[in-house]
mmCIF file of C-alpha atoms and ligand atoms in Angstrom:
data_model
loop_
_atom_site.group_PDB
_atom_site.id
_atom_site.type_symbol
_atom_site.label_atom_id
_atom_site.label_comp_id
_atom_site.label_asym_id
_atom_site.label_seq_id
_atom_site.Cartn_x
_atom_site.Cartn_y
_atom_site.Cartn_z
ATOM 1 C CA UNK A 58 21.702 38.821 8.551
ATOM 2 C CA UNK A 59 23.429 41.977 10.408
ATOM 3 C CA UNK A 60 26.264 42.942 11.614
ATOM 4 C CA UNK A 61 26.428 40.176 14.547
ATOM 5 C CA UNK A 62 26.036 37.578 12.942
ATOM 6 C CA UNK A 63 29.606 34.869 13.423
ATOM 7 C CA UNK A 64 31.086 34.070 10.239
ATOM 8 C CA UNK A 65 29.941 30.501 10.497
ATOM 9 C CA UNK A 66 26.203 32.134 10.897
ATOM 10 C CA UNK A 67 26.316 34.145 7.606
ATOM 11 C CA UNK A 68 27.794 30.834 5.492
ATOM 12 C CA UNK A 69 25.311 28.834 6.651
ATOM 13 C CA UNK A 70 22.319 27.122 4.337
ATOM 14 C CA UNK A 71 20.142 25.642 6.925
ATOM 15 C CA UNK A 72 18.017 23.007 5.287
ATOM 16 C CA UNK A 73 14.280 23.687 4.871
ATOM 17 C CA UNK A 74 11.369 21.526 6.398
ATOM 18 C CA UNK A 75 7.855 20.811 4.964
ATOM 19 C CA UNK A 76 5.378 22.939 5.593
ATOM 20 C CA UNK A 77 3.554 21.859 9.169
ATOM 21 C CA UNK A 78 -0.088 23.947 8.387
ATOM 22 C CA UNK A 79 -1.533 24.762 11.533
ATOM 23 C CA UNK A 80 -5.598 25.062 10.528
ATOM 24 C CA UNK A 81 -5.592 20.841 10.375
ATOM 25 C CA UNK A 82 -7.697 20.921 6.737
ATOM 26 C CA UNK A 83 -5.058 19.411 4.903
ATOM 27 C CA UNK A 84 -4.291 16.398 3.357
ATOM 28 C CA UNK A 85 -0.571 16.250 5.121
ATOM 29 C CA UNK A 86 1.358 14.045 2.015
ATOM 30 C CA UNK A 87 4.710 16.252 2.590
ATOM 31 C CA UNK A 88 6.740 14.880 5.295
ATOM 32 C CA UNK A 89 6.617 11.253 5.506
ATOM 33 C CA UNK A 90 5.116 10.924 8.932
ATOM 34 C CA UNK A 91 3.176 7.700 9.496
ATOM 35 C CA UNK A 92 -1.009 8.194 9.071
ATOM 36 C CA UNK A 93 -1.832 6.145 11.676
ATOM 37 C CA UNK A 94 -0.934 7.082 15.334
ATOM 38 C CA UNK A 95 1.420 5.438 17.451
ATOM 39 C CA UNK A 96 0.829 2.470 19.986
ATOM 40 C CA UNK A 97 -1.886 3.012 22.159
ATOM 41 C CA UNK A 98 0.219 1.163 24.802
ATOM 42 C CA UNK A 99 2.693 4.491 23.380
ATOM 43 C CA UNK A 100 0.046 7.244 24.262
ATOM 44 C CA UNK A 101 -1.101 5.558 27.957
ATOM 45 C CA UNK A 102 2.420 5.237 28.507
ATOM 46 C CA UNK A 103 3.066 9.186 27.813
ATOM 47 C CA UNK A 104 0.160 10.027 30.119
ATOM 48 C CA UNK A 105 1.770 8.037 32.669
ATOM 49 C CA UNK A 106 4.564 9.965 32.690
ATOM 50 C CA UNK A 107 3.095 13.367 33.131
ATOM 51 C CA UNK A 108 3.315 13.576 36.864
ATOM 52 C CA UNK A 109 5.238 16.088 39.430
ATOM 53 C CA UNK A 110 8.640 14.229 38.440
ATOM 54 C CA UNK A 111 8.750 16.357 36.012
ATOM 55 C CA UNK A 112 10.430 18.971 37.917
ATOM 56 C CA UNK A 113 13.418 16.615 37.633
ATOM 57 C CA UNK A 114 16.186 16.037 35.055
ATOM 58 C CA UNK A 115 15.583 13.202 32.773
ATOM 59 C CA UNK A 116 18.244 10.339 33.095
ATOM 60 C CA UNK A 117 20.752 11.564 30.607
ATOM 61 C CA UNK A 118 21.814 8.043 29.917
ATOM 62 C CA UNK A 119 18.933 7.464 28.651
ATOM 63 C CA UNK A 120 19.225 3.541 30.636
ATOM 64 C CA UNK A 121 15.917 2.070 30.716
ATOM 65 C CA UNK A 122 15.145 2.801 26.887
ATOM 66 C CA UNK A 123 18.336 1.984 25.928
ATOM 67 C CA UNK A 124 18.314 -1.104 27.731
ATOM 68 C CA UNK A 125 14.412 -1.736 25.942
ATOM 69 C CA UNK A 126 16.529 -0.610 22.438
ATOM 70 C CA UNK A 127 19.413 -3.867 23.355
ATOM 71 C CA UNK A 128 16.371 -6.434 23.950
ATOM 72 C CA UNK A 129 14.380 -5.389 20.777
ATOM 73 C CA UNK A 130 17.450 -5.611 18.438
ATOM 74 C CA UNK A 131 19.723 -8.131 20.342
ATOM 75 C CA UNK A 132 22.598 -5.972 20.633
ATOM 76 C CA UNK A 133 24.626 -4.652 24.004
ATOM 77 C CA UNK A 134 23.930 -1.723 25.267
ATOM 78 C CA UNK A 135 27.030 -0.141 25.300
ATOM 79 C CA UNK A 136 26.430 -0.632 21.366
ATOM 80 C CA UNK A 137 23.723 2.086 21.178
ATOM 81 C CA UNK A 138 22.803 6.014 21.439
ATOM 82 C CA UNK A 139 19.801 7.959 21.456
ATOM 83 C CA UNK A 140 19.200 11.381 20.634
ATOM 84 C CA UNK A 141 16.227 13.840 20.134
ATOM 85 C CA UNK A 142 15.219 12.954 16.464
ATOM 86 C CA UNK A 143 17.501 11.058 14.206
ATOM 87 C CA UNK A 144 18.517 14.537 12.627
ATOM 88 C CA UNK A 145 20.237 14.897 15.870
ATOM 89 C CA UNK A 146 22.029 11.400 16.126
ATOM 90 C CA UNK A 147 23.440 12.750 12.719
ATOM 91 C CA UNK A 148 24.702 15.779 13.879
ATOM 92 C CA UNK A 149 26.598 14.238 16.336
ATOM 93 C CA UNK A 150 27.956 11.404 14.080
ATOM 94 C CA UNK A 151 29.220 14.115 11.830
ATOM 95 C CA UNK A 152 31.182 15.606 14.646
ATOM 96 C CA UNK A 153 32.520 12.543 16.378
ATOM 97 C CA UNK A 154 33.543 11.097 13.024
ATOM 98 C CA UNK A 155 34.743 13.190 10.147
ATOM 99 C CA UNK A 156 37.416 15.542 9.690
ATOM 100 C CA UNK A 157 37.627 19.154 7.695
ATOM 101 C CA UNK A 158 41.057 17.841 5.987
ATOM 102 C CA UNK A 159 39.269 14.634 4.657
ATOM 103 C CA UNK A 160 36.399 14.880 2.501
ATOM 104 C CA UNK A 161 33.193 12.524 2.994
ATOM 105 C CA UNK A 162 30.948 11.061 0.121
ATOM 106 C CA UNK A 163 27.317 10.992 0.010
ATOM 107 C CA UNK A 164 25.162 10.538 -3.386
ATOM 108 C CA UNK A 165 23.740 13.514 -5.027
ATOM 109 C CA UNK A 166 20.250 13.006 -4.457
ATOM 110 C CA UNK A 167 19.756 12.250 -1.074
ATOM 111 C CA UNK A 168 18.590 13.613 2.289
ATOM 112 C CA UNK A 169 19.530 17.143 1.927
ATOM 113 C CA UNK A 170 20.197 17.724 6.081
ATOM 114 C CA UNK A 171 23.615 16.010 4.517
ATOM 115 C CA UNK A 172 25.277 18.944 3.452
ATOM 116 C CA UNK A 173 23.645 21.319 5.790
ATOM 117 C CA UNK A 174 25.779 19.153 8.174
ATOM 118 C CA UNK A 175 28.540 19.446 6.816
ATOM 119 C CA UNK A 176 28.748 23.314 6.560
ATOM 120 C CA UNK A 177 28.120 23.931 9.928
ATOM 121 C CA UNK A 178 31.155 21.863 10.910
ATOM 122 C CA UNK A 179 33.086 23.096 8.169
ATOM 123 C CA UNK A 180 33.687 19.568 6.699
ATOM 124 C CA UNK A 181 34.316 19.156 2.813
ATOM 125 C CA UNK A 182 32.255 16.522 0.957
ATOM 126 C CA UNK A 183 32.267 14.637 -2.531
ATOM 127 C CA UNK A 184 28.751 13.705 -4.092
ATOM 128 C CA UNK A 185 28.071 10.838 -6.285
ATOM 129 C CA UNK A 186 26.145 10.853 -8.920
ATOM 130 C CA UNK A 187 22.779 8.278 -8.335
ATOM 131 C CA UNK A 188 22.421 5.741 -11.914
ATOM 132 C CA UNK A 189 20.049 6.823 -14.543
ATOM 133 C CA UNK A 190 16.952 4.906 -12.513
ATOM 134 C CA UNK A 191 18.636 6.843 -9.048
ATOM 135 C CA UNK A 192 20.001 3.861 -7.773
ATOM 136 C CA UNK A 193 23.101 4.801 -5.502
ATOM 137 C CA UNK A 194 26.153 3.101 -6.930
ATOM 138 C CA UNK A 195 28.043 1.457 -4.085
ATOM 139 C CA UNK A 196 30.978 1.017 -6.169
ATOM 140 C CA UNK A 197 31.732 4.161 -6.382
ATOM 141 C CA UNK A 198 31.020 5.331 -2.430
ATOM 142 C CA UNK A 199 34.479 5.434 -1.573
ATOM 143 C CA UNK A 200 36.311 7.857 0.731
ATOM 144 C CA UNK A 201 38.980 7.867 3.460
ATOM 145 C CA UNK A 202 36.812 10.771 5.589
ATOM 146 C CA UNK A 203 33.732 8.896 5.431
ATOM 147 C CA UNK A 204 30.719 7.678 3.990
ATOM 148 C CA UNK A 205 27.014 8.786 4.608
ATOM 149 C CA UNK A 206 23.907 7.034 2.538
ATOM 150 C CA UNK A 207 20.322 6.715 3.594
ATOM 151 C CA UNK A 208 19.395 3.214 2.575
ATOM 152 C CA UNK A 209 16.229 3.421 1.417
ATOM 153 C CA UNK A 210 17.423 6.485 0.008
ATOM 154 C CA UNK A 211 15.551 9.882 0.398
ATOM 155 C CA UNK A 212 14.109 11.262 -1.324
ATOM 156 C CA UNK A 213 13.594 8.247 -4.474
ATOM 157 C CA UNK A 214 12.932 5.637 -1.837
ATOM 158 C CA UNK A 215 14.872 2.967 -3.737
ATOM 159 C CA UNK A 216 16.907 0.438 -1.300
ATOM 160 C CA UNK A 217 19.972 -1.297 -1.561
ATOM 161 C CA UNK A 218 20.617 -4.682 -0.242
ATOM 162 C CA UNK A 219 22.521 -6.000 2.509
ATOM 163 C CA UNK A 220 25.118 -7.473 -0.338
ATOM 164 C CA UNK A 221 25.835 -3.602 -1.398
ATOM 165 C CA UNK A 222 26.364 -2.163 1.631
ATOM 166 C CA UNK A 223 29.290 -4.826 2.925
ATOM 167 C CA UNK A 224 30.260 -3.776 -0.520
ATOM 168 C CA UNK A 225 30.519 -0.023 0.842
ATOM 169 C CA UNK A 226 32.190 -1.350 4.112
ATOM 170 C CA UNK A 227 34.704 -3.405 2.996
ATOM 171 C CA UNK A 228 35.706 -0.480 0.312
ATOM 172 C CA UNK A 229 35.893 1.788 2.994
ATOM 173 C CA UNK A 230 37.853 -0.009 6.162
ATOM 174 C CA UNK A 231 39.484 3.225 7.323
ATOM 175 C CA UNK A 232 35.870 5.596 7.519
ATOM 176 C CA UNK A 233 32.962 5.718 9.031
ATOM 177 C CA UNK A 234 30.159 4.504 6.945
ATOM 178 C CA UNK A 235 27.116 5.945 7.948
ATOM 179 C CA UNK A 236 23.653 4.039 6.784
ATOM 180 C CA UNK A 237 20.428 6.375 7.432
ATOM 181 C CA UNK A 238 17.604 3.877 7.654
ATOM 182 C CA UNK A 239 14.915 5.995 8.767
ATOM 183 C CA UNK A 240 12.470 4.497 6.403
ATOM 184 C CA UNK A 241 14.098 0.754 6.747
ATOM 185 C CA UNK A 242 11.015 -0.747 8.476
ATOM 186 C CA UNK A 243 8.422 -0.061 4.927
ATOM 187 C CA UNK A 244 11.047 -2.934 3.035
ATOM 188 C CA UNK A 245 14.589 -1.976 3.448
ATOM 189 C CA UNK A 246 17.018 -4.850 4.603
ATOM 190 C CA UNK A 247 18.853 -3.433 7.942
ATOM 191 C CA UNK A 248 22.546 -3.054 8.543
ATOM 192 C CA UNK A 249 21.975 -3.786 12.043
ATOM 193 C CA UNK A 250 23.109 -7.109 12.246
ATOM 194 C CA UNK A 251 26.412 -6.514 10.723
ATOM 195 C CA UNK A 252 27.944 -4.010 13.807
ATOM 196 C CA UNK A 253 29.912 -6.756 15.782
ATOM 197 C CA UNK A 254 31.500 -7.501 12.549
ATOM 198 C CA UNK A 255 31.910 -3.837 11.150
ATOM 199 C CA UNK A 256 33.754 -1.614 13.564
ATOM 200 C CA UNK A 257 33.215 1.366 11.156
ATOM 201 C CA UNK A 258 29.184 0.889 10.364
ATOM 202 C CA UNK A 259 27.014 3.113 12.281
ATOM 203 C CA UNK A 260 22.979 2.731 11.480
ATOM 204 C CA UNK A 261 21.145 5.409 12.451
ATOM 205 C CA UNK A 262 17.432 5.086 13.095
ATOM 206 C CA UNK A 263 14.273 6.975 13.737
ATOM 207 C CA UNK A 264 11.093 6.534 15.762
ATOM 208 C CA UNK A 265 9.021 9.170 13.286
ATOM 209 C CA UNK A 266 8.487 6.890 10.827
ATOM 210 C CA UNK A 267 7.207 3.634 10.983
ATOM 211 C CA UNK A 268 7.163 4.126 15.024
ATOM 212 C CA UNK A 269 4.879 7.747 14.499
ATOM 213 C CA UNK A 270 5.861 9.431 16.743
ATOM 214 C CA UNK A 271 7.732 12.596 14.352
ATOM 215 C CA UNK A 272 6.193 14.721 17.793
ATOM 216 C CA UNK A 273 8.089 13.140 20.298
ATOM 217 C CA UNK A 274 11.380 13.431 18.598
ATOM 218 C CA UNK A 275 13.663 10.175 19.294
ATOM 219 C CA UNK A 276 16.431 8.945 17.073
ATOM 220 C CA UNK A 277 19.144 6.307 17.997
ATOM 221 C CA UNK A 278 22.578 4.897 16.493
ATOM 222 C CA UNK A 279 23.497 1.351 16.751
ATOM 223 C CA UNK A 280 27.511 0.639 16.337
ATOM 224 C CA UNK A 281 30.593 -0.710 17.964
ATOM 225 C CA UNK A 282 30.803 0.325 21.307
ATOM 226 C CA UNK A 283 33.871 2.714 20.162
ATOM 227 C CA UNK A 284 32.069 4.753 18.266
ATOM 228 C CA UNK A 285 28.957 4.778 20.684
ATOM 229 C CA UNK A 286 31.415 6.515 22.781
ATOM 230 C CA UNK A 287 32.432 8.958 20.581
ATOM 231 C CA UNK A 288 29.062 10.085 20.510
ATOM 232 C CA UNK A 289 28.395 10.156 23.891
ATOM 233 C CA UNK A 290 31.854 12.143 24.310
ATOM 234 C CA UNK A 291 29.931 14.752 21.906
ATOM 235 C CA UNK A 292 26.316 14.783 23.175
ATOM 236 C CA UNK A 293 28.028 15.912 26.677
ATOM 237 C CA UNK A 294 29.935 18.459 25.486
ATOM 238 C CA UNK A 295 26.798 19.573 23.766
ATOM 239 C CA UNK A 296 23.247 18.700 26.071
ATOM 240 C CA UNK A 297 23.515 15.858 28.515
ATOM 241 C CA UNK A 298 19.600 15.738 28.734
ATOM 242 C CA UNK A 299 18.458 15.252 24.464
ATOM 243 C CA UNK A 300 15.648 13.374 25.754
ATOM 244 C CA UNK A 301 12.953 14.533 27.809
ATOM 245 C CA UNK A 302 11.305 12.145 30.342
ATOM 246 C CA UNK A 303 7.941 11.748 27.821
ATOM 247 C CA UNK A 304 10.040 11.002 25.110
ATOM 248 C CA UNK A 305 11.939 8.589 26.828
ATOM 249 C CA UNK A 306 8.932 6.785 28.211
ATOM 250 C CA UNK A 307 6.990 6.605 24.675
ATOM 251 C CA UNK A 308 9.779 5.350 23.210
ATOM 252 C CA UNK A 309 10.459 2.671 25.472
ATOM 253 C CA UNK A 310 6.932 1.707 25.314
ATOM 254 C CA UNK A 311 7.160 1.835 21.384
ATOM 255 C CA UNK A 312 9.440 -0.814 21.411
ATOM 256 C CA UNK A 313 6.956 -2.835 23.408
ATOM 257 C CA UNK A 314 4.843 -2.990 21.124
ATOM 258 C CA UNK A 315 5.787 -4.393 17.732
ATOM 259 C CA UNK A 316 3.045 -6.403 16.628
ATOM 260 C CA UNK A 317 1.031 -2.780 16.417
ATOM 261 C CA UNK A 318 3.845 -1.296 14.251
ATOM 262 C CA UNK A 319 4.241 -4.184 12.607
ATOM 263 C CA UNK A 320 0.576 -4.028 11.617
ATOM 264 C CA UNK A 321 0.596 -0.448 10.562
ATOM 265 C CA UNK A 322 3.948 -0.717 8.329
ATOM 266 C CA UNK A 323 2.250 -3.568 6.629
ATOM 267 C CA UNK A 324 -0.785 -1.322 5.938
ATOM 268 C CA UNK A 325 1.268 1.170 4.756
ATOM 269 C CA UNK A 326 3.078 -0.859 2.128
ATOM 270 C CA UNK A 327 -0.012 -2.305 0.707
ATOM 271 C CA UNK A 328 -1.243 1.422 0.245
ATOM 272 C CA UNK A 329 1.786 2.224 -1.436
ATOM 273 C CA UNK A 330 1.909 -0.786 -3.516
ATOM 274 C CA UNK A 331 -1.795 0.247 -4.914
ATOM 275 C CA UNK A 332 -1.324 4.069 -5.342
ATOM 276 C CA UNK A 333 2.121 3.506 -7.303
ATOM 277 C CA UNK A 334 0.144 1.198 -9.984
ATOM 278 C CA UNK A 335 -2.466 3.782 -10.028
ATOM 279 C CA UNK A 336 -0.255 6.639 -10.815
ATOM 280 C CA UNK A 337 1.581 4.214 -13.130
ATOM 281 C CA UNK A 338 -2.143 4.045 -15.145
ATOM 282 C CA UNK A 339 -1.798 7.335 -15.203
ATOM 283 C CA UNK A 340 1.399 7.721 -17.107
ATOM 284 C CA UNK A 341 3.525 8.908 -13.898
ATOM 285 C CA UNK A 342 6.994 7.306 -13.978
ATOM 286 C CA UNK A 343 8.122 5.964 -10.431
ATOM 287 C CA UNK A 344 10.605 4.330 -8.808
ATOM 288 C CA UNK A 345 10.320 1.237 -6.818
ATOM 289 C CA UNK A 346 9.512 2.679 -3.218
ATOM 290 C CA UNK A 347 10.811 0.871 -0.428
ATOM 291 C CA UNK A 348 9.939 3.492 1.896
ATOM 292 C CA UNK A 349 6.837 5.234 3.143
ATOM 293 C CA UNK A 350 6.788 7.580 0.378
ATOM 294 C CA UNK A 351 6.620 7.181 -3.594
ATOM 295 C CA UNK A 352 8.648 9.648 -5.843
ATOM 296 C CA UNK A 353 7.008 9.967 -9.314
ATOM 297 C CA UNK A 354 7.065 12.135 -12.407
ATOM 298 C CA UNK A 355 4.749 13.044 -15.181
ATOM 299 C CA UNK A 356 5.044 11.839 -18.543
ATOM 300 C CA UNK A 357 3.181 15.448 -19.547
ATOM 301 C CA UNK A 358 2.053 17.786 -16.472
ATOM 302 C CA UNK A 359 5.001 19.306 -14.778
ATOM 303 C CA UNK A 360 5.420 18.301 -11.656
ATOM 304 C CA UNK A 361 5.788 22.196 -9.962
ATOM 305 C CA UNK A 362 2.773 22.594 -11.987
ATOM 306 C CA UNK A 363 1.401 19.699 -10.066
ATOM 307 C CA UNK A 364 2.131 20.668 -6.909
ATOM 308 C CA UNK A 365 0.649 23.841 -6.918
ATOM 309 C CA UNK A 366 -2.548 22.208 -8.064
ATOM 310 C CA UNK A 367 -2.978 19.581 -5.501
ATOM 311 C CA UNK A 368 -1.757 22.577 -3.042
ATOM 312 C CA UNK A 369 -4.935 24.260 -4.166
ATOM 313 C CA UNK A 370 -7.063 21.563 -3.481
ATOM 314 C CA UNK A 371 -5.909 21.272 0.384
ATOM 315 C CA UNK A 372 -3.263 18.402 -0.482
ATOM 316 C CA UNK A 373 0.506 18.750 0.745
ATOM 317 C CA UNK A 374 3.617 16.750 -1.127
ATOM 318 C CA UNK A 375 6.727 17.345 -1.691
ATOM 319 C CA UNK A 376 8.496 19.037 -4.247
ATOM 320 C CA UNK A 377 12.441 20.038 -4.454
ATOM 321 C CA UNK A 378 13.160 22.394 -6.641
ATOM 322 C CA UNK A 379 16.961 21.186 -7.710
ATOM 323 C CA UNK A 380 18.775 19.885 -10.285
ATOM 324 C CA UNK A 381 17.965 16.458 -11.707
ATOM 325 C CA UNK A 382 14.639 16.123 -9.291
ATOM 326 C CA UNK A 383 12.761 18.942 -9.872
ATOM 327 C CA UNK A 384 10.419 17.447 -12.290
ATOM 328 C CA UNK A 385 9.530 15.061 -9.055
ATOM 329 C CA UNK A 386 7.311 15.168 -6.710
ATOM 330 C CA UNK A 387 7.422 13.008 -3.407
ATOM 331 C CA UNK A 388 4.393 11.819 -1.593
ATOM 332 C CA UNK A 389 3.884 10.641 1.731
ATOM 333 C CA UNK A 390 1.533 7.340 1.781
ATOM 334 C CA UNK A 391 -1.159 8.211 4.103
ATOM 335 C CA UNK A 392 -4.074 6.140 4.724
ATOM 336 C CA UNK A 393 -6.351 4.591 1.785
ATOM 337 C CA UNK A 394 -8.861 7.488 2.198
ATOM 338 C CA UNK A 395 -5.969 9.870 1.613
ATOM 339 C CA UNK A 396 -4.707 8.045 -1.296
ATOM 340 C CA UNK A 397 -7.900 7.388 -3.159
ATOM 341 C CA UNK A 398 -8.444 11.449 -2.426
ATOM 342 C CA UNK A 399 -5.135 12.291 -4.415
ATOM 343 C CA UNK A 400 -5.935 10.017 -7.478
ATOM 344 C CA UNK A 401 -9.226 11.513 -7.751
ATOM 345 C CA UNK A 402 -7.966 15.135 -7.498
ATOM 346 C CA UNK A 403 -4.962 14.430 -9.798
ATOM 347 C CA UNK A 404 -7.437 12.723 -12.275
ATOM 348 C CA UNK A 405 -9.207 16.115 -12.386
ATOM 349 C CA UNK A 406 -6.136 18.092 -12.677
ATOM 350 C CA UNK A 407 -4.932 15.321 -15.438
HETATM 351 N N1 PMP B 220 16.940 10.701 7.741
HETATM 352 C C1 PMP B 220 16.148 10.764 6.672
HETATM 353 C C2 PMP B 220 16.568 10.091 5.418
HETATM 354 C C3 PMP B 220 14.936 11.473 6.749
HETATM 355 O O1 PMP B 220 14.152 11.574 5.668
HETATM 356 C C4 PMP B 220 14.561 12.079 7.962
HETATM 357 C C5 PMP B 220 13.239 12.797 8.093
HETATM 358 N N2 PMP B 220 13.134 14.020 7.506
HETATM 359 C C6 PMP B 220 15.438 12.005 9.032
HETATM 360 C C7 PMP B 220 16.616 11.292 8.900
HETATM 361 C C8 PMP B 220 15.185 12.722 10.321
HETATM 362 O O2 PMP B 220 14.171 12.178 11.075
HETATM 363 P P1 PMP B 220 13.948 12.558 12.591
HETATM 364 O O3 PMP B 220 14.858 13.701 12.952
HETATM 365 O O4 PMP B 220 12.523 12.901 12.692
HETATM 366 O O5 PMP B 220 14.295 11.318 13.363
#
């Protein structure tokens, strides 16, 4: 910080990404992208696209993905946005939505972007506390300035179902509920088919996850056509071109190709669903992971102790060091080689 820095500048906490290694000799466990590449219908598609148009502007409305977006999920058009990365379609939702004078709820383990969010647009939040097996209480996500949640939650990767979140909307009629489902497509239950009947429910997805492509950077919002054009108001006062011409022709391609996503999130729950019993041998506690991650303590070995050690022995996860998680770590299912890799090293370290 020095002297030129705005006020807003020197308050801010910006949030903190996993490490991204350049030298390639890791096992990569610490970000939750997807181990298997994307589509390659996806990567044809890209190479397609590299060609002397790109000396021109991308469409900024984004129309043939978004019309590809209304076919896959069988809603209108003029009920979706795209951005660059879902962390974008956030930001914007923040801004279009909430209001400094009225604070918004989110829980108190979640994704931490949240709050980073809401200092740079000087809102005010509330957070709830998760259970005592970090399940989000819906009951008790109530505010008139608006709601956010992930659902499945970051970074425990518990889900709620469809039941609990009309619970959330019809507690909250005059907000904007946000639902984060950027890891709905490993076993979450989407929101999606309950915007013609919510006008306040925006679902915000991602294409890093299950759709791997974290490198192209595409994120959309699905929601009543009012609050679609709220967004749009703000993405124009803001960048009218998010999306570059390559990302908007891998992810329209993406979404031609579901039965190779499908296949791949399928593979990735089964290698979940095997590494969680095998830490579970191995007397980690962890919660029932609906996403592409698990999140599991140690009944003995810290788990900053833990980290460190796998660290050592070239394998990335996650590890927050905050109150109520920090004896956590999260890690990223990868492929079964990857997984069988981190038992063995952890039975070492163990
Ligand atoms: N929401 C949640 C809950 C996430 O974990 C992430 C990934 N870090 C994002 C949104 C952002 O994803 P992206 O910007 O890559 O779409």
């Amino acid at each position: 910080m020095n002297g030129y820095w705005s006020r807003l500048a020197r308050k801010l906490e910006p949030y903190v990404p996993g490490e991204q290694p350049g030298d390639g000799t890791y096992i990569k466990l610490n970000t939750n992208e997807n181990p298997y590449g994307p589509s390659p219908k996806v990567l044809e598609a890209v190479r397609r696209a590299v060609d002397e148009s790109l000396r021109l502007y991308p469409d900024p409305s984004c129309d043939a993905f978004i019309s590809a977006v209304s076919a896959r999920y069988g809603v209108k058009k003029d009920q979706v946005f795209a951005g660059n990365g879902s962390d974008e379609v956030l930001a914007f939702s923040f801004m279009a939505f909430f209001d400094p004078d009225r604070p918004i709820v989110f829980p108190d383990i979640t994704y931490s972007f949240y709050p980073v969010y809401a200092t740079l647009f000087g809102l005010n939040y509330v957070t709830v506390p998760l259970d005592s097996e970090f399940k989000i209480r819906p009951e008790q996500m109530r505010s008139s300035g608006g709601v956010v949640i992930a659902n499945p939650n970051a970074p425990t990767g518990r889900a709620l179902p469809l039941s609990e979140i009309r619970s959330i909307l019809d507690g909250n009629p005059g907000a904007v509920v946000i639902v984060d489902e950027a890891y709905v497509d490993f076993g979450g239950q989407s929101a999606i088919g309950l915007i013609d009947e919510y006008p306040n429910l925006l679902v915000v997805h991602t294409f890093s996850k299950s759709r791997a492509l974290a490198g192209m950077r595409i994120g959309l919002a699905f929601g009543d056509s009012g609050l679609i054009r709220a967004l749009e108001s703000v993405k124009n006062s803001f960048n009218s071109y998010t999306l570059d011409r390559l990302a908007l022709a891998a992810g329209t391609a993406a979404l031609e190709d579901d039965e190779y996503y499908k296949g791949t999130s399928r593979k990735v729950i089964e290698t979940r669903e095997w590494f969680t019993a095998e830490l579970r041998k191995r007397d980690f506690s962890v919660t029932d992971s609906s996403a592409n991650f698990v999140f599991a303590s140690h009944s003995r070995v810290r788990a900053e102790e833990l980290y460190h050690r796998l660290r050592d022995n070239r394998i990335l996860v996650r590890y927050f060091k905050k109150p109520l998680i920090d004896n956590h770590l999260r890690i990223s299912i990868g492929t079964d080689e990857d997984m069988r890799t981190v038992i063995e090293v952890l039975d070492r370290i163990l």
